[in-house]
Short mmCIF file of C-alpha atoms in Angstrom, two decimals:
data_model
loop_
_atom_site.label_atom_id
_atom_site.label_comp_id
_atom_site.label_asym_id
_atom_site.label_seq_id
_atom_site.Cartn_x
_atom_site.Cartn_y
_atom_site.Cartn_z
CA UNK K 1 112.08 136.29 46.07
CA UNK K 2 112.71 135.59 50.05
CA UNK K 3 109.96 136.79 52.05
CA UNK K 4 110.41 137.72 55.79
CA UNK K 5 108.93 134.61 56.78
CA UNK K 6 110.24 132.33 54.09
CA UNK K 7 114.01 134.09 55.96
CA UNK K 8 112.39 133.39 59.69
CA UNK K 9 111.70 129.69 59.09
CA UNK K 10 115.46 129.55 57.14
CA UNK K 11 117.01 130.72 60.59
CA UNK K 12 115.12 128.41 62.22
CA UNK K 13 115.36 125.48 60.77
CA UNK K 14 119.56 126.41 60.71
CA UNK K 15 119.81 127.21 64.21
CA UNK K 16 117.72 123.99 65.14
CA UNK K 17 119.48 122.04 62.72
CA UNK K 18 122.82 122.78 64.12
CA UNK K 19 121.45 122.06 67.80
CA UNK K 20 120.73 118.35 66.53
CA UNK K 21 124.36 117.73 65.69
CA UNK K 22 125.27 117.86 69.07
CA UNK K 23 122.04 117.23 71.11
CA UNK K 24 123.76 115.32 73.82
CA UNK K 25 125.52 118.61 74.66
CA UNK K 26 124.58 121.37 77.24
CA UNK K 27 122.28 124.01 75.94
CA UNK K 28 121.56 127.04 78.06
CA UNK K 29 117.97 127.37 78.64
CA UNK K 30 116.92 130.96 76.99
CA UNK K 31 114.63 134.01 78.92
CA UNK K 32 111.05 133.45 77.97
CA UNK K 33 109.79 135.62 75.75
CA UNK K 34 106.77 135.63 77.73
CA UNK K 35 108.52 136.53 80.63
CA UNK K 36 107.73 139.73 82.56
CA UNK K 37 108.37 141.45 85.80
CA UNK K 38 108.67 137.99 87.67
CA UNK K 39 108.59 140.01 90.95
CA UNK K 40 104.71 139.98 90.49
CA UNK K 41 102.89 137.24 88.93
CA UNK K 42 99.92 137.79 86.47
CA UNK K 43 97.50 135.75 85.83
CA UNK K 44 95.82 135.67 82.27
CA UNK K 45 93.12 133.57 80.28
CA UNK K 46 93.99 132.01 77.09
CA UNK K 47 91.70 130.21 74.82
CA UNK K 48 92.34 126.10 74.73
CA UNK K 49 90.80 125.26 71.31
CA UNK K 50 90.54 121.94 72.84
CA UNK K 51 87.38 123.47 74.68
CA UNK K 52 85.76 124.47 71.97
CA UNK K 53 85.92 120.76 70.15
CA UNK K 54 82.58 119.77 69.03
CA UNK K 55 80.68 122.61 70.97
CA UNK K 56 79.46 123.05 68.00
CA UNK K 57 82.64 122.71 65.20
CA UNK K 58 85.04 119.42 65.19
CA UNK K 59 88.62 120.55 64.77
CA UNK K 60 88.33 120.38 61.13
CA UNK K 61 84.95 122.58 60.98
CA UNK K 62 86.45 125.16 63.02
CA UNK K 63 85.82 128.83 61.63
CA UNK K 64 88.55 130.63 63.08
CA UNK K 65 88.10 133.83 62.27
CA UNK K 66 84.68 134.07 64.50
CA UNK K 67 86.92 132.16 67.41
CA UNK K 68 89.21 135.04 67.14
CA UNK K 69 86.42 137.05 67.25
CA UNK K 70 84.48 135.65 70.29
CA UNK K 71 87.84 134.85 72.14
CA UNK K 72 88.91 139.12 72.19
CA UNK K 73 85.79 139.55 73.36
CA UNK K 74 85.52 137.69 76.37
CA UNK K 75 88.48 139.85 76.90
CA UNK K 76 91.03 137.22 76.15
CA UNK K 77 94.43 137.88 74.36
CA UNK K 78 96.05 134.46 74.23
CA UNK K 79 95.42 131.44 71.85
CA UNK K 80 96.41 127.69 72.53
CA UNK K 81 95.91 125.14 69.39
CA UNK K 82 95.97 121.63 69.59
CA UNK K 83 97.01 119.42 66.98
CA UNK K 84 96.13 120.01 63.84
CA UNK K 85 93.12 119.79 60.85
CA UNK K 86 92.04 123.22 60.88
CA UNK K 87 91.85 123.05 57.00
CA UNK K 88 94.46 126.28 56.92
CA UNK K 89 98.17 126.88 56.80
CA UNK K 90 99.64 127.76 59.98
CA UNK K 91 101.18 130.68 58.24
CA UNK K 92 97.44 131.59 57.56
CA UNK K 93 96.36 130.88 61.13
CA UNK K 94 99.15 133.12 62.43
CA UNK K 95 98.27 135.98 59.95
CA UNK K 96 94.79 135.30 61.61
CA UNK K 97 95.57 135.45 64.68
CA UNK K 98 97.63 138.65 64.06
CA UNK K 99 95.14 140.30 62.48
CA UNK K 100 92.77 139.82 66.19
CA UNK K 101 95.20 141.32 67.97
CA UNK K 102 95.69 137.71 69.43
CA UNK K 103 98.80 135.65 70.80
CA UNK K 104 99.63 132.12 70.30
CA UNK K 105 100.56 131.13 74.03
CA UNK K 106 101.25 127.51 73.49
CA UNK K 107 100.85 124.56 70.65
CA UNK K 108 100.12 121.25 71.91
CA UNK K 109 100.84 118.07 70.45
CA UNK K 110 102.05 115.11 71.87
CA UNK K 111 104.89 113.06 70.20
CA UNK K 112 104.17 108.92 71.15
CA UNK K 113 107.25 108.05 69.70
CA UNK K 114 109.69 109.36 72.20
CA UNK K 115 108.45 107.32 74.64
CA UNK K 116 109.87 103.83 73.09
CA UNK K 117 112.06 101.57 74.06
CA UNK K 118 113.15 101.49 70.38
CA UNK K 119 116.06 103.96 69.87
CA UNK K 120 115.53 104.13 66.76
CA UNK K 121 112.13 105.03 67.11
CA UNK K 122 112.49 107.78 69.57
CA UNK K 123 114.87 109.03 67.02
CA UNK K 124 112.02 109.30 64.44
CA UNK K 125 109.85 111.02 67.78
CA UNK K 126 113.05 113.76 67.95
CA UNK K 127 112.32 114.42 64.63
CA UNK K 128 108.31 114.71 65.20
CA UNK K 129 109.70 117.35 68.04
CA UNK K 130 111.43 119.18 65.85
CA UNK K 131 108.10 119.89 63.78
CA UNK K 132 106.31 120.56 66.85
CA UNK K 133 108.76 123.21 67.48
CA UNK K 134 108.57 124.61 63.82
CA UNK K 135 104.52 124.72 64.25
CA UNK K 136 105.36 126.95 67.46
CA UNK K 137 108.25 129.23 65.50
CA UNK K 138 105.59 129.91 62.76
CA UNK K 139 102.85 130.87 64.93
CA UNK K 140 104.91 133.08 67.34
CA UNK K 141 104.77 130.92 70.32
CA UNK K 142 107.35 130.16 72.57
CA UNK K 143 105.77 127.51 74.35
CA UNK K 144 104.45 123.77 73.10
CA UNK K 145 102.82 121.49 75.59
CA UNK K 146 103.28 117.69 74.60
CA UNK K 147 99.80 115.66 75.82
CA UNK K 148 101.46 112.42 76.78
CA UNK K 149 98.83 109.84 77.30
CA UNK K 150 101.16 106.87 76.73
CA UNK K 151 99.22 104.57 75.10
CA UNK K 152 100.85 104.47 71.81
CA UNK K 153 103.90 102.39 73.02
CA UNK K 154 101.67 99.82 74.82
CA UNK K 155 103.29 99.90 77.83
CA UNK K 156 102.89 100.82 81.61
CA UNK K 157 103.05 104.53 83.02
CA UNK K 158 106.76 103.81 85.14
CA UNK K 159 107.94 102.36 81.67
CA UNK K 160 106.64 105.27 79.11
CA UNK K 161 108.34 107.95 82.00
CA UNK K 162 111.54 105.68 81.66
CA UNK K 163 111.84 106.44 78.10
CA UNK K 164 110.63 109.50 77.75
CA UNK K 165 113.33 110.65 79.74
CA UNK K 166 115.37 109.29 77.77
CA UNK K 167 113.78 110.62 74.59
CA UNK K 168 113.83 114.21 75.90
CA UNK K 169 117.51 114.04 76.71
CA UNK K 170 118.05 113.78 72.96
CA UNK K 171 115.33 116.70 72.53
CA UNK K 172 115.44 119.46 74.57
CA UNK K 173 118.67 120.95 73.18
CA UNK K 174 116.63 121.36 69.96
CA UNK K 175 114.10 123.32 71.84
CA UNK K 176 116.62 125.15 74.08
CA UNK K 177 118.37 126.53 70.89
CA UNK K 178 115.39 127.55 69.06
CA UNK K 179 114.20 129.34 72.26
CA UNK K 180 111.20 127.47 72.93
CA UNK K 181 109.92 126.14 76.18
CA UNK K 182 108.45 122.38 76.72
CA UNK K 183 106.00 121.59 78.92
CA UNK K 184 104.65 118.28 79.73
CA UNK K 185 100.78 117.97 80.87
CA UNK K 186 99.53 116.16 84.28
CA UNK K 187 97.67 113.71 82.48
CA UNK K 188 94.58 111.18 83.36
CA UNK K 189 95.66 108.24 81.44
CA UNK K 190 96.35 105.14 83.42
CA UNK K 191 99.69 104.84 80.76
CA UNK K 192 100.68 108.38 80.94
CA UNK K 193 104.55 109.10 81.86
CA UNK K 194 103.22 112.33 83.55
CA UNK K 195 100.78 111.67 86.32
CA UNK K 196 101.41 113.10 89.85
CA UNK K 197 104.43 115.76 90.67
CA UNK K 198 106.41 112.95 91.60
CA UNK K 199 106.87 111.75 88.06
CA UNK K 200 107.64 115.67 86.91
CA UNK K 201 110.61 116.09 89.62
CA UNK K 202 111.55 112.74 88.66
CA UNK K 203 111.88 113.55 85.05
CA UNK K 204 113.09 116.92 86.34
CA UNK K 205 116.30 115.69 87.89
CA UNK K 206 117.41 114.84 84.76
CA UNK K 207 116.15 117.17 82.18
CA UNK K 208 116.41 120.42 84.24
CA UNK K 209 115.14 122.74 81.75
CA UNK K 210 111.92 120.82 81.18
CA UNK K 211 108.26 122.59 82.42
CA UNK K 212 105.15 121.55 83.87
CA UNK K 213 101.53 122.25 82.52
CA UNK K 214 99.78 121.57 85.65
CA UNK K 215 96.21 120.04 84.87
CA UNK K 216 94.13 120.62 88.12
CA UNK K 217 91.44 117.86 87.16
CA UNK K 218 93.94 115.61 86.22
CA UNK K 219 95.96 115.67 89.25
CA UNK K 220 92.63 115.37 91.28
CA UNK K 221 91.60 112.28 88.96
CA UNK K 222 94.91 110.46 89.75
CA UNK K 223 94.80 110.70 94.02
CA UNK K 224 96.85 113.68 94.41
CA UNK K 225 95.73 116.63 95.80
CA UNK K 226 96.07 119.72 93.39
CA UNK K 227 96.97 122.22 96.07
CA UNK K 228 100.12 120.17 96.95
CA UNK K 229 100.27 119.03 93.41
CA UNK K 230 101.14 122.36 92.53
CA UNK K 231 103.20 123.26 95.21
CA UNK K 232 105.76 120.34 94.86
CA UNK K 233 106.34 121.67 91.15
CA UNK K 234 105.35 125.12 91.43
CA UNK K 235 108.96 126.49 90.34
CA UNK K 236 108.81 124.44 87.54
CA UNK K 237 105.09 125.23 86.56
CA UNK K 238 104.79 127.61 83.46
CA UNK K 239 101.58 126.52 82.36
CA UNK K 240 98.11 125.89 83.86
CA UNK K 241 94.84 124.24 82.96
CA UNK K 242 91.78 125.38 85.51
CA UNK K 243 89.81 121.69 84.82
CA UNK K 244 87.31 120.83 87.77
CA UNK K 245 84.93 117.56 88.52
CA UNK K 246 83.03 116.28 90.48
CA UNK K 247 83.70 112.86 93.16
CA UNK K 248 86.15 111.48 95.82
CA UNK K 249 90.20 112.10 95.21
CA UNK K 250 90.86 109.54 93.16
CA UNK K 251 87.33 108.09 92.28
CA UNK K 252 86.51 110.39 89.98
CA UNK K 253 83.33 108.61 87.26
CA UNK K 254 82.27 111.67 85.46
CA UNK K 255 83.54 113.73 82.96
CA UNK K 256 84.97 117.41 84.04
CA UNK K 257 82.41 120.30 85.25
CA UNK K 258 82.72 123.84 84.52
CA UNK K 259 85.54 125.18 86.60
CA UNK K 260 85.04 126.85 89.75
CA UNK K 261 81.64 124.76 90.06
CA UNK K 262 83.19 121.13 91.13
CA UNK K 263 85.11 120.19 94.23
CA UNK K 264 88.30 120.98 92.83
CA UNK K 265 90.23 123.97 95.60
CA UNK K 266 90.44 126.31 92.68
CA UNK K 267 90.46 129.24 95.05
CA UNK K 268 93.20 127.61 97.33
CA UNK K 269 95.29 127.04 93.77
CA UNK K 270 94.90 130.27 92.78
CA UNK K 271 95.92 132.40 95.84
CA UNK K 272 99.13 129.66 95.74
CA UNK K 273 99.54 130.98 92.04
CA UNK K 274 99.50 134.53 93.52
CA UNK K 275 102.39 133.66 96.43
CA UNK K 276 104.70 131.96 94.43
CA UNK K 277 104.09 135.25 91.82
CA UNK K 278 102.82 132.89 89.00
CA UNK K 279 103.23 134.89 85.73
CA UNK K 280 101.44 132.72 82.80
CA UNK K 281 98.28 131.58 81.29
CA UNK K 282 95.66 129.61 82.62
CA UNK K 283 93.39 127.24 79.86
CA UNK K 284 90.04 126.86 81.21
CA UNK K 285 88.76 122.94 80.24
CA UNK K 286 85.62 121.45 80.34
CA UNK K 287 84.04 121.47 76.58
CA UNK K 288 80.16 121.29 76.05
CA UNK K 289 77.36 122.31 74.07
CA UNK K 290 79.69 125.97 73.49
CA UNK K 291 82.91 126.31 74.84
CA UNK K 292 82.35 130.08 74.73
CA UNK K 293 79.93 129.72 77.41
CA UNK K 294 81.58 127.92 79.45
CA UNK K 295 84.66 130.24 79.36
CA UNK K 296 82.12 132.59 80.43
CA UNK K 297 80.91 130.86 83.67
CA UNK K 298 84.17 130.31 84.48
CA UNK K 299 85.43 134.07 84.30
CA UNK K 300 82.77 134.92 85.92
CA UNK K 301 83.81 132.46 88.65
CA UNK K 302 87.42 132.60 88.39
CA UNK K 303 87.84 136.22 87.00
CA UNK K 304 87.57 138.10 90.12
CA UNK K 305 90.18 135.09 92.06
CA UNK K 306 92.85 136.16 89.91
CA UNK K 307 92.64 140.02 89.38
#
């Protein structure tokens, strides 16, 4: 007997499976299913699991049923997962989720194989997309974030952004028909494709429908001021993370600080957000002895910036 969801994931994987015989092709980027009333932005929270790591569970140790539980009431609606080892189904995690009232915002995962040199290999990468983007369908997100640090392929940051270019000229058709947004994170890594908004409007130019997933931290970390960071990409920005530290642009020695407590212009970024009527989720990053707690710091911080 066909379930519901044993039907959903057959559409899927036929409507994505007929976008990869003609992924070179023009695919019309659809309307966001988190889109709203883009004539006023708004703000929201979502839970990064990645901040709860090891404050106190690994990945793997994770109990979340009490996340869902502490995460709803910190007054928080949206869920991002990273990777995977959770020790469940992601058909159990969504029912999970569900059952908290909760929203999968985003999945993030990156996929090191699209940025070879090796056709062949970024081939096998498209096909590592295409799970990404069934991970996404099955928890009800539109949204995945790929975490390119760029240090599988061995090579230098101008080299990894050269092919994974190329590599997401082959994906994003995939995505595009199975109505799911990509976004691409400003990372840290000295080998990362993605490190200043340079390299995004770069990429941009020729993969138009591609997003950002602006890390704050990150940008600071790599000599470029966040404020402008933001603003260069800022119609192209879809995702946030709020990460602070503290140092000198670009000499940054220390991990990340709660945000709102570090040198980062978090205020400045967020009254941007507000002009350019910013309508997304914000991850707040830092990790510690609870990621809970820090979320609440941060709120407490942040909350009142972005009411």
């Amino acid at each position: 007997m066909m379930t519901k969801q044993n039907l959903s994931r057959r559409r899927f994987s036929t409507t994505v499976g007929a976008a990869a015989v003609c992924t070179s092709a023009a695919v019309a980027a659809p309307k966001s299913l988190l889109a709203a009333d883009h004539k006023k932005g708004n703000i929201q929270f979502s839970m990064y699991l990645y901040t709860l790591m090891n404050c106190p569970w690994t990945r793997e140790e994770m109990d979340l049923v009490e996340i869902c539980r502490r995460t709803k009431s910190l007054g928080i609606d949206g869920l991002d997962f990273i990777g995977t080892g959770y020790h469940k189904s992601w058909e159990n995690i969504r029912k999970i989720t569900d059952d908290h009232g909760l929203k999968t915002i985003c999945f993030t995962m990156g996929v090191g194989q699209l940025e070879s040199p090796d056709a062949k290999e970024r081939i096998v990468g498209v096909e590592e997309f295409k799970n990404r983007l069934e991970v996404a369908h099955t928890l009800g997100s539109d949204r995945i974030m790929l975490n390119q640090g760029g240090v599988r392929s061995g090579n230098d940051s101008d080299t990894n952004r050269k092919w994974m270019i190329e590599g997401l000229k082959d994906a994003m058709p995939l995505a595009n028909a199975a109505g799911i947004e990509v976004t691409i994170e400003t990372h840290n890594s000295p080998t990362a494709p993605f490190k200043t908004s340079a390299h995004f409007s770069e990429a941009i130019a020729e993969v138009p429908d591609l997003k950002v997933c602006f890390d704050t931290g990150n940008s600071f970390i790599n000599g470029e001021d966040p404020l402008q960071g933001y603003l260069n990409n800022k119609e192209h920005v879809t995702h946030m993370h709020f990460k602070d530290v503290k140092g000198e642009l670009g000499k940054v020695k220390s991990g990340p600080c709660v945000p709102g407590t570090g040198v980062v212009d978090l205020p400045a970024i967020i009254n941007a957000m507000k002009e350019n009527r910013y309508n997304g989720y914000v991850n707040l990053e830092k990790g510690g002895p609870d990621g809970f707690e820090v979320y609440k710091q941060s709120m407490e911080l942040l909350g009142p910036l972005i009411a």
